[in-house]
Amino acid sequence: MNLEVYTASKFLQKTSEAPATVSIISADDIKRYGYRTLTDALKSLRGVYIAYDRNYSYIGTRGFGRPGDYNTRVLLLVDGYRLNDNIYDQAPIGTDFPLDMAMIERIEFVPGPGSAIYGANAFFGVINVITKQGKSIEGTEAALELASLNTTKARASLGRTLDNGSDLLLSVSAYDSKGKDRYFPEFDTPASNNGIAQGLDYARYQQFFAKWKMGAVTLTASADDRKKGIPTASYGQIFNDPRSYTDDQHAFLNLTYADTLSAKLDGYGSVYYGETRYKGDYAYSQPTPTNKDGSTGKWWGAEARLVSTAWSGQKIMAGVETRQDLERRLFNFDDLPYASNLDTNPKKRTYALYLQDEITLNEQLILNAGIRYDHDSESGTSTNPRLAMIYKAQPETTLKLLYGTAFRAPNAYERYYDVGLILNPDLKSESIKTTELAIEHFFREDLRGTASLFSYKINNLIGLTTLPSGISFQNSNMEAKGLELEAERVWTDDSRLKGSISWQLAKNSDSGEWLSNSPRRLAKLNYTTPVYGDAARLGLEMQFASARLNTLGNLVGGYGITNLTLGSHKLAKNLEVYASIYDLFDRRRTDPASDEHYDSNGTYLESIQQDGRSFRINMTYKF
């Protein structure tokens, strides 16, 4: 249960020795609980919750899930490659996440500030998705998925060790969901089709992933394209207009080198290229043709670091990193007749230096100290430290006292987008200071408990605000305090039970107001066990959240969701089948709507209903 984790320090270490309270989701967890997307997996983590506006999924952690922020304050990595783009800082975690869940070896989540080694966007936490190698498949897989809402998905993957000793993994996936008609009571008028959006909740995507590893060198390539209908008439569109959709594309190449240079020196280097394209058609009035909104981002970057154990009791890491924009274009125009509303391409470059020392003072006490200097050609400089004292009070008990800061500069969208938004020339970078006290105790080898007490202070948090003159990005000061408890038990037959409870209070420091989309209580329960000997596997998941405020200041009720998954790999030779029922008791939860969820009549949504009871069957055949 005391697993190794990489993301907390950029080298492998025991979770009990990491300068954070890390959570891990394994490939087995993904199958056993029927996680369809990265969003499904993240929902299971303590202190984490998700809001979905039927286009994008938004992560909230420890009480902070700012509406409309595109997950800018969580750094999302794939094998260490930064997936947040260079325009919106967006971290795609829903059906727009570029990787098939079957290609994931494990997911590491490090809550709290990570700017001391990762820089911008590592504000509330870092998610590192670590992919499989070809040898973990060793052959060919074909998978077919059938699900509710007229959903089908197919995947083909190839993994093998080649004659020259290199490891190869290739995978392609295609997904199509017709969705269903969606009812919005706020729009229930005869002129708005009685509040029913017909055929607008569809989604489809294609994904490609390749990974080749030979010795110390690894080359990774990924590309995806997702098209999603918009049933909510967001940003003042005509409700129930079939022209409304978004299309998101991501692609990257990442070449890394990681090797032991000498007995006491490890080296790492990477060079990468990233690209993202977004386009959206927005229906504003008849017979005026569609408004076209979009962006293109292209960038390259590099990182190099050394980890030395030359000095007794110390593990010193020093690194440099840079990222250069090749294109950072935002555009918006009306079609037929053509009329440009926005076309700007403000490129920027960043570079950073960082240093970290893990000092083992004695068998009981570890001190971890890190600091990073970031320079941004658009927003200036930022220096962020992290300090952690890790004390093994007893062999089975570890105490952690953590302090850290993080930052995020305004992105291109917040700084330059003025179509329907009022620019704020005084917008400042946001920063956070956190302190956390955590204790981890093994009651027995198979029973672990964790408690964490945290306090966040945030200056100049950037958020969409509705002013008398319109919608604008504004700075404000926030704070949060909370307590998280988690326990995990493992039995000899590999049955596993994990549960967590979180209490969190996030508020505006200036007004004292409770933040929108911020539940004060969360509870999670995950249980998996073999059934019929080892012929099948059962996964039961329960998630509870208390009420949240929407941006109109009204309460959106809490929810309790139960998901059930049953799987087997013994129904037929080489065939693996997993069947899931989501929201087993059809509780039909709703998520708070945001400032951008209003139609052409100026009517705002209060909340957005989620899928009720639904099912999925996933069949994988290995050749």
mmCIF file with all atom_site columns, C-alpha atoms in Angstrom, residues 281-444:
data_model
loop_
_atom_site.group_PDB
_atom_site.id
_atom_site.type_symbol
_atom_site.label_atom_id
_atom_site.label_alt_id
_atom_site.label_comp_id
_atom_site.label_asym_id
_atom_site.label_entity_id
_atom_site.label_seq_id
_atom_site.pdbx_PDB_ins_code
_atom_site.Cartn_x
_atom_site.Cartn_y
_atom_site.Cartn_z
_atom_site.occupancy
_atom_site.B_iso_or_equiv
_atom_site.pdbx_formal_charge
_atom_site.auth_seq_id
_atom_site.auth_comp_id
_atom_site.auth_asym_id
_atom_site.auth_atom_id
_atom_site.pdbx_PDB_model_num
ATOM 1   C CA . ASP A 1 281 ? -19.936 27.513 -34.566 1.00 0.00 ? 281 ASP A CA 1
ATOM 2   C CA . TYR A 1 282 ? -22.289 29.726 -32.581 1.00 0.00 ? 282 TYR A CA 1
ATOM 3   C CA . ALA A 1 283 ? -25.854 30.498 -33.641 1.00 0.00 ? 283 ALA A CA 1
ATOM 4   C CA . TYR A 1 284 ? -26.839 34.002 -32.600 1.00 0.00 ? 284 TYR A CA 1
ATOM 5   C CA . SER A 1 285 ? -29.792 35.118 -34.726 1.00 0.00 ? 285 SER A CA 1
ATOM 6   C CA . GLN A 1 286 ? -31.838 34.077 -37.749 1.00 0.00 ? 286 GLN A CA 1
ATOM 7   C CA . PRO A 1 287 ? -31.337 34.513 -40.655 1.00 0.00 ? 287 PRO A CA 1
ATOM 8   C CA . THR A 1 288 ? -27.846 35.849 -39.846 1.00 0.00 ? 288 THR A CA 1
ATOM 9   C CA . PRO A 1 289 ? -25.353 33.061 -40.588 1.00 0.00 ? 289 PRO A CA 1
ATOM 10  C CA . THR A 1 290 ? -23.166 31.466 -38.015 1.00 0.00 ? 290 THR A CA 1
ATOM 11  C CA . ASN A 1 291 ? -20.547 33.153 -35.881 1.00 0.00 ? 291 ASN A CA 1
ATOM 12  C CA . LYS A 1 292 ? -17.197 31.329 -36.079 1.00 0.00 ? 292 LYS A CA 1
ATOM 13  C CA . ASP A 1 293 ? -14.962 31.242 -33.022 1.00 0.00 ? 293 ASP A CA 1
ATOM 14  C CA . GLY A 1 294 ? -11.597 29.538 -32.830 1.00 0.00 ? 294 GLY A CA 1
ATOM 15  C CA . SER A 1 295 ? -7.945  29.361 -31.928 1.00 0.00 ? 295 SER A CA 1
ATOM 16  C CA . THR A 1 296 ? -4.710  27.724 -33.047 1.00 0.00 ? 296 THR A CA 1
ATOM 17  C CA . GLY A 1 297 ? -1.849  27.064 -30.674 1.00 0.00 ? 297 GLY A CA 1
ATOM 18  C CA . LYS A 1 298 ? 1.579   25.711 -31.594 1.00 0.00 ? 298 LYS A CA 1
ATOM 19  C CA . TRP A 1 299 ? 4.605   25.538 -29.331 1.00 0.00 ? 299 TRP A CA 1
ATOM 20  C CA . TRP A 1 300 ? 7.809   23.696 -28.621 1.00 0.00 ? 300 TRP A CA 1
ATOM 21  C CA . GLY A 1 301 ? 9.748   23.234 -25.426 1.00 0.00 ? 301 GLY A CA 1
ATOM 22  C CA . ALA A 1 302 ? 12.636  21.474 -23.762 1.00 0.00 ? 302 ALA A CA 1
ATOM 23  C CA . GLU A 1 303 ? 13.676  20.417 -20.279 1.00 0.00 ? 303 GLU A CA 1
ATOM 24  C CA . ALA A 1 304 ? 16.895  19.053 -18.788 1.00 0.00 ? 304 ALA A CA 1
ATOM 25  C CA . ARG A 1 305 ? 17.669  18.014 -15.234 1.00 0.00 ? 305 ARG A CA 1
ATOM 26  C CA . LEU A 1 306 ? 20.180  16.107 -13.142 1.00 0.00 ? 306 LEU A CA 1
ATOM 27  C CA . VAL A 1 307 ? 19.559  14.198 -9.918  1.00 0.00 ? 307 VAL A CA 1
ATOM 28  C CA . SER A 1 308 ? 22.617  13.620 -7.749  1.00 0.00 ? 308 SER A CA 1
ATOM 29  C CA . THR A 1 309 ? 23.157  11.505 -4.642  1.00 0.00 ? 309 THR A CA 1
ATOM 30  C CA . ALA A 1 310 ? 26.859  12.360 -4.449  1.00 0.00 ? 310 ALA A CA 1
ATOM 31  C CA . TRP A 1 311 ? 26.481  13.897 -1.006  1.00 0.00 ? 311 TRP A CA 1
ATOM 32  C CA . SER A 1 312 ? 25.548  11.556 1.816   1.00 0.00 ? 312 SER A CA 1
ATOM 33  C CA . GLY A 1 313 ? 21.927  11.828 2.870   1.00 0.00 ? 313 GLY A CA 1
ATOM 34  C CA . GLN A 1 314 ? 20.994  14.219 0.088   1.00 0.00 ? 314 GLN A CA 1
ATOM 35  C CA . LYS A 1 315 ? 19.222  13.867 -3.231  1.00 0.00 ? 315 LYS A CA 1
ATOM 36  C CA . ILE A 1 316 ? 19.706  17.073 -5.178  1.00 0.00 ? 316 ILE A CA 1
ATOM 37  C CA . MET A 1 317 ? 17.806  17.847 -8.364  1.00 0.00 ? 317 MET A CA 1
ATOM 38  C CA . ALA A 1 318 ? 18.570  20.803 -10.629 1.00 0.00 ? 318 ALA A CA 1
ATOM 39  C CA . GLY A 1 319 ? 16.740  21.579 -13.853 1.00 0.00 ? 319 GLY A CA 1
ATOM 40  C CA . VAL A 1 320 ? 16.100  24.084 -16.623 1.00 0.00 ? 320 VAL A CA 1
ATOM 41  C CA . GLU A 1 321 ? 13.007  24.373 -18.806 1.00 0.00 ? 321 GLU A CA 1
ATOM 42  C CA . THR A 1 322 ? 11.818  26.549 -21.672 1.00 0.00 ? 322 THR A CA 1
ATOM 43  C CA . ARG A 1 323 ? 8.694   26.840 -23.825 1.00 0.00 ? 323 ARG A CA 1
ATOM 44  C CA . GLN A 1 324 ? 8.326   28.971 -26.950 1.00 0.00 ? 324 GLN A CA 1
ATOM 45  C CA . ASP A 1 325 ? 5.112   29.813 -28.770 1.00 0.00 ? 325 ASP A CA 1
ATOM 46  C CA . LEU A 1 326 ? 5.113   29.307 -32.546 1.00 0.00 ? 326 LEU A CA 1
ATOM 47  C CA . GLU A 1 327 ? 1.470   30.359 -32.849 1.00 0.00 ? 327 GLU A CA 1
ATOM 48  C CA . ARG A 1 328 ? -1.046  31.604 -30.272 1.00 0.00 ? 328 ARG A CA 1
ATOM 49  C CA . ARG A 1 329 ? -3.900  32.822 -32.415 1.00 0.00 ? 329 ARG A CA 1
ATOM 50  C CA . LEU A 1 330 ? -7.402  33.739 -31.303 1.00 0.00 ? 330 LEU A CA 1
ATOM 51  C CA . PHE A 1 331 ? -9.995  34.571 -33.943 1.00 0.00 ? 331 PHE A CA 1
ATOM 52  C CA . ASN A 1 332 ? -13.704 35.257 -34.262 1.00 0.00 ? 332 ASN A CA 1
ATOM 53  C CA . PHE A 1 333 ? -15.731 36.283 -37.308 1.00 0.00 ? 333 PHE A CA 1
ATOM 54  C CA . ASP A 1 334 ? -19.252 36.376 -38.687 1.00 0.00 ? 334 ASP A CA 1
ATOM 55  C CA . ASP A 1 335 ? -19.840 34.287 -41.776 1.00 0.00 ? 335 ASP A CA 1
ATOM 56  C CA . LEU A 1 336 ? -21.584 35.427 -44.969 1.00 0.00 ? 336 LEU A CA 1
ATOM 57  C CA . PRO A 1 337 ? -20.999 38.320 -45.099 1.00 0.00 ? 337 PRO A CA 1
ATOM 58  C CA . TYR A 1 338 ? -17.554 37.964 -43.574 1.00 0.00 ? 338 TYR A CA 1
ATOM 59  C CA . ALA A 1 339 ? -16.862 40.349 -40.716 1.00 0.00 ? 339 ALA A CA 1
ATOM 60  C CA . SER A 1 340 ? -13.871 39.886 -38.454 1.00 0.00 ? 340 SER A CA 1
ATOM 61  C CA . ASN A 1 341 ? -14.430 40.496 -34.746 1.00 0.00 ? 341 ASN A CA 1
ATOM 62  C CA . LEU A 1 342 ? -11.041 39.340 -33.481 1.00 0.00 ? 342 LEU A CA 1
ATOM 63  C CA . ASP A 1 343 ? -7.774  38.106 -34.963 1.00 0.00 ? 343 ASP A CA 1
ATOM 64  C CA . THR A 1 344 ? -4.735  38.303 -32.717 1.00 0.00 ? 344 THR A CA 1
ATOM 65  C CA . ASN A 1 345 ? -1.583  36.222 -32.357 1.00 0.00 ? 345 ASN A CA 1
ATOM 66  C CA . PRO A 1 346 ? 0.342   37.368 -29.248 1.00 0.00 ? 346 PRO A CA 1
ATOM 67  C CA . LYS A 1 347 ? 3.218   34.898 -28.868 1.00 0.00 ? 347 LYS A CA 1
ATOM 68  C CA . LYS A 1 348 ? 5.229   34.553 -25.687 1.00 0.00 ? 348 LYS A CA 1
ATOM 69  C CA . ARG A 1 349 ? 8.179   32.580 -24.376 1.00 0.00 ? 349 ARG A CA 1
ATOM 70  C CA . THR A 1 350 ? 9.012   31.249 -20.952 1.00 0.00 ? 350 THR A CA 1
ATOM 71  C CA . TYR A 1 351 ? 12.067  29.809 -19.270 1.00 0.00 ? 351 TYR A CA 1
ATOM 72  C CA . ALA A 1 352 ? 12.659  28.508 -15.784 1.00 0.00 ? 352 ALA A CA 1
ATOM 73  C CA . LEU A 1 353 ? 15.337  27.256 -13.375 1.00 0.00 ? 353 LEU A CA 1
ATOM 74  C CA . TYR A 1 354 ? 14.556  24.956 -10.466 1.00 0.00 ? 354 TYR A CA 1
ATOM 75  C CA . LEU A 1 355 ? 16.385  23.273 -7.617  1.00 0.00 ? 355 LEU A CA 1
ATOM 76  C CA . GLN A 1 356 ? 15.265  20.735 -5.057  1.00 0.00 ? 356 GLN A CA 1
ATOM 77  C CA . ASP A 1 357 ? 17.102  18.968 -2.222  1.00 0.00 ? 357 ASP A CA 1
ATOM 78  C CA . GLU A 1 358 ? 15.720  15.975 -0.355  1.00 0.00 ? 358 GLU A CA 1
ATOM 79  C CA . ILE A 1 359 ? 17.780  15.796 2.841   1.00 0.00 ? 359 ILE A CA 1
ATOM 80  C CA . THR A 1 360 ? 17.591  12.671 4.995   1.00 0.00 ? 360 THR A CA 1
ATOM 81  C CA . LEU A 1 361 ? 18.631  14.065 8.385   1.00 0.00 ? 361 LEU A CA 1
ATOM 82  C CA . ASN A 1 362 ? 18.244  10.697 10.114  1.00 0.00 ? 362 ASN A CA 1
ATOM 83  C CA . GLU A 1 363 ? 16.146  7.538  9.874   1.00 0.00 ? 363 GLU A CA 1
ATOM 84  C CA . GLN A 1 364 ? 13.106  9.436  11.109  1.00 0.00 ? 364 GLN A CA 1
ATOM 85  C CA . LEU A 1 365 ? 13.350  12.876 9.521   1.00 0.00 ? 365 LEU A CA 1
ATOM 86  C CA . ILE A 1 366 ? 13.409  13.996 5.867   1.00 0.00 ? 366 ILE A CA 1
ATOM 87  C CA . LEU A 1 367 ? 13.516  17.637 4.804   1.00 0.00 ? 367 LEU A CA 1
ATOM 88  C CA . ASN A 1 368 ? 12.473  18.433 1.252   1.00 0.00 ? 368 ASN A CA 1
ATOM 89  C CA . ALA A 1 369 ? 13.173  21.960 0.013   1.00 0.00 ? 369 ALA A CA 1
ATOM 90  C CA . GLY A 1 370 ? 12.636  23.249 -3.528  1.00 0.00 ? 370 GLY A CA 1
ATOM 91  C CA . ILE A 1 371 ? 12.451  26.540 -5.371  1.00 0.00 ? 371 ILE A CA 1
ATOM 92  C CA . ARG A 1 372 ? 11.753  27.544 -8.960  1.00 0.00 ? 372 ARG A CA 1
ATOM 93  C CA . TYR A 1 373 ? 12.245  30.795 -10.872 1.00 0.00 ? 373 TYR A CA 1
ATOM 94  C CA . ASP A 1 374 ? 9.965   31.367 -13.873 1.00 0.00 ? 374 ASP A CA 1
ATOM 95  C CA . HIS A 1 375 ? 10.232  34.165 -16.437 1.00 0.00 ? 375 HIS A CA 1
ATOM 96  C CA . ASP A 1 376 ? 7.298   34.878 -18.742 1.00 0.00 ? 376 ASP A CA 1
ATOM 97  C CA . SER A 1 377 ? 7.891   37.420 -21.553 1.00 0.00 ? 377 SER A CA 1
ATOM 98  C CA . GLU A 1 378 ? 4.296   38.623 -21.179 1.00 0.00 ? 378 GLU A CA 1
ATOM 99  C CA . SER A 1 379 ? 3.738   38.659 -17.407 1.00 0.00 ? 379 SER A CA 1
ATOM 100 C CA . GLY A 1 380 ? 7.184   38.959 -15.812 1.00 0.00 ? 380 GLY A CA 1
ATOM 101 C CA . THR A 1 381 ? 8.784   36.713 -13.224 1.00 0.00 ? 381 THR A CA 1
ATOM 102 C CA . SER A 1 382 ? 7.625   34.512 -10.390 1.00 0.00 ? 382 SER A CA 1
ATOM 103 C CA . THR A 1 383 ? 9.593   32.616 -7.734  1.00 0.00 ? 383 THR A CA 1
ATOM 104 C CA . ASN A 1 384 ? 7.926   29.808 -5.837  1.00 0.00 ? 384 ASN A CA 1
ATOM 105 C CA . PRO A 1 385 ? 9.313   27.717 -2.965  1.00 0.00 ? 385 PRO A CA 1
ATOM 106 C CA . ARG A 1 386 ? 8.151   24.450 -1.406  1.00 0.00 ? 386 ARG A CA 1
ATOM 107 C CA . LEU A 1 387 ? 9.164   23.121 2.003   1.00 0.00 ? 387 LEU A CA 1
ATOM 108 C CA . ALA A 1 388 ? 8.236   19.745 3.453   1.00 0.00 ? 388 ALA A CA 1
ATOM 109 C CA . MET A 1 389 ? 9.204   18.130 6.741   1.00 0.00 ? 389 MET A CA 1
ATOM 110 C CA . ILE A 1 390 ? 8.485   14.408 6.770   1.00 0.00 ? 390 ILE A CA 1
ATOM 111 C CA . TYR A 1 391 ? 8.791   12.794 10.201  1.00 0.00 ? 391 TYR A CA 1
ATOM 112 C CA . LYS A 1 392 ? 8.481   9.045  10.789  1.00 0.00 ? 392 LYS A CA 1
ATOM 113 C CA . ALA A 1 393 ? 7.266   9.148  14.366  1.00 0.00 ? 393 ALA A CA 1
ATOM 114 C CA . GLN A 1 394 ? 6.983   5.347  14.364  1.00 0.00 ? 394 GLN A CA 1
ATOM 115 C CA . PRO A 1 395 ? 7.642   2.750  11.661  1.00 0.00 ? 395 PRO A CA 1
ATOM 116 C CA . GLU A 1 396 ? 3.913   2.748  10.932  1.00 0.00 ? 396 GLU A CA 1
ATOM 117 C CA . THR A 1 397 ? 3.250   6.494  11.371  1.00 0.00 ? 397 THR A CA 1
ATOM 118 C CA . THR A 1 398 ? 4.403   9.398  9.192   1.00 0.00 ? 398 THR A CA 1
ATOM 119 C CA . LEU A 1 399 ? 3.754   13.082 9.799   1.00 0.00 ? 399 LEU A CA 1
ATOM 120 C CA . LYS A 1 400 ? 4.078   15.648 7.005   1.00 0.00 ? 400 LYS A CA 1
ATOM 121 C CA . LEU A 1 401 ? 4.212   19.424 7.409   1.00 0.00 ? 401 LEU A CA 1
ATOM 122 C CA . LEU A 1 402 ? 3.973   21.070 3.986   1.00 0.00 ? 402 LEU A CA 1
ATOM 123 C CA . TYR A 1 403 ? 4.280   24.668 2.804   1.00 0.00 ? 403 TYR A CA 1
ATOM 124 C CA . GLY A 1 404 ? 4.257   25.890 -0.773  1.00 0.00 ? 404 GLY A CA 1
ATOM 125 C CA . THR A 1 405 ? 3.342   28.646 -3.203  1.00 0.00 ? 405 THR A CA 1
ATOM 126 C CA . ALA A 1 406 ? 2.210   28.617 -6.826  1.00 0.00 ? 406 ALA A CA 1
ATOM 127 C CA . PHE A 1 407 ? 1.240   31.050 -9.540  1.00 0.00 ? 407 PHE A CA 1
ATOM 128 C CA . ARG A 1 408 ? -0.633  31.380 -12.812 1.00 0.00 ? 408 ARG A CA 1
ATOM 129 C CA . ALA A 1 409 ? -0.384  34.315 -15.238 1.00 0.00 ? 409 ALA A CA 1
ATOM 130 C CA . PRO A 1 410 ? -3.446  35.434 -17.229 1.00 0.00 ? 410 PRO A CA 1
ATOM 131 C CA . ASN A 1 411 ? -3.736  33.323 -20.363 1.00 0.00 ? 411 ASN A CA 1
ATOM 132 C CA . ALA A 1 412 ? -4.313  34.627 -23.894 1.00 0.00 ? 412 ALA A CA 1
ATOM 133 C CA . TYR A 1 413 ? -8.086  34.135 -23.648 1.00 0.00 ? 413 TYR A CA 1
ATOM 134 C CA . GLU A 1 414 ? -8.323  36.059 -20.382 1.00 0.00 ? 414 GLU A CA 1
ATOM 135 C CA . ARG A 1 415 ? -5.973  38.770 -21.609 1.00 0.00 ? 415 ARG A CA 1
ATOM 136 C CA . TYR A 1 416 ? -7.029  39.368 -25.239 1.00 0.00 ? 416 TYR A CA 1
ATOM 137 C CA . TYR A 1 417 ? -10.508 37.922 -25.983 1.00 0.00 ? 417 TYR A CA 1
ATOM 138 C CA . ASP A 1 418 ? -12.970 40.809 -26.292 1.00 0.00 ? 418 ASP A CA 1
ATOM 139 C CA . VAL A 1 419 ? -15.901 39.264 -28.221 1.00 0.00 ? 419 VAL A CA 1
ATOM 140 C CA . GLY A 1 420 ? -18.796 39.365 -25.787 1.00 0.00 ? 420 GLY A CA 1
ATOM 141 C CA . LEU A 1 421 ? -16.355 40.009 -22.943 1.00 0.00 ? 421 LEU A CA 1
ATOM 142 C CA . ILE A 1 422 ? -14.990 43.264 -21.549 1.00 0.00 ? 422 ILE A CA 1
ATOM 143 C CA . LEU A 1 423 ? -11.183 43.316 -21.468 1.00 0.00 ? 423 LEU A CA 1
ATOM 144 C CA . ASN A 1 424 ? -9.560  44.054 -18.139 1.00 0.00 ? 424 ASN A CA 1
ATOM 145 C CA . PRO A 1 425 ? -6.165  45.765 -18.745 1.00 0.00 ? 425 PRO A CA 1
ATOM 146 C CA . ASP A 1 426 ? -5.420  45.599 -15.004 1.00 0.00 ? 426 ASP A CA 1
ATOM 147 C CA . LEU A 1 427 ? -5.716  41.804 -14.775 1.00 0.00 ? 427 LEU A CA 1
ATOM 148 C CA . LYS A 1 428 ? -2.923  40.464 -12.523 1.00 0.00 ? 428 LYS A CA 1
ATOM 149 C CA . SER A 1 429 ? -1.274  37.074 -12.129 1.00 0.00 ? 429 SER A CA 1
ATOM 150 C CA . GLU A 1 430 ? -2.815  34.947 -9.396  1.00 0.00 ? 430 GLU A CA 1
ATOM 151 C CA . SER A 1 431 ? -0.822  33.347 -6.579  1.00 0.00 ? 431 SER A CA 1
ATOM 152 C CA . ILE A 1 432 ? -1.459  30.948 -3.716  1.00 0.00 ? 432 ILE A CA 1
ATOM 153 C CA . LYS A 1 433 ? 0.178   30.133 -0.374  1.00 0.00 ? 433 LYS A CA 1
ATOM 154 C CA . THR A 1 434 ? -0.697  26.862 1.303   1.00 0.00 ? 434 THR A CA 1
ATOM 155 C CA . THR A 1 435 ? 0.073   25.032 4.511   1.00 0.00 ? 435 THR A CA 1
ATOM 156 C CA . GLU A 1 436 ? -0.891  21.431 5.150   1.00 0.00 ? 436 GLU A CA 1
ATOM 157 C CA . LEU A 1 437 ? -0.464  19.009 8.028   1.00 0.00 ? 437 LEU A CA 1
ATOM 158 C CA . ALA A 1 438 ? -0.913  15.345 7.159   1.00 0.00 ? 438 ALA A CA 1
ATOM 159 C CA . ILE A 1 439 ? -0.601  12.103 9.075   1.00 0.00 ? 439 ILE A CA 1
ATOM 160 C CA . GLU A 1 440 ? -0.478  8.629  7.586   1.00 0.00 ? 440 GLU A CA 1
ATOM 161 C CA . HIS A 1 441 ? -0.777  5.604  9.845   1.00 0.00 ? 441 HIS A CA 1
ATOM 162 C CA . PHE A 1 442 ? -0.714  1.881  9.100   1.00 0.00 ? 442 PHE A CA 1
ATOM 163 C CA . PHE A 1 443 ? -2.953  0.250  11.692  1.00 0.00 ? 443 PHE A CA 1
ATOM 164 C CA . ARG A 1 444 ? -1.869  -3.054 10.157  1.00 0.00 ? 444 ARG A CA 1
#
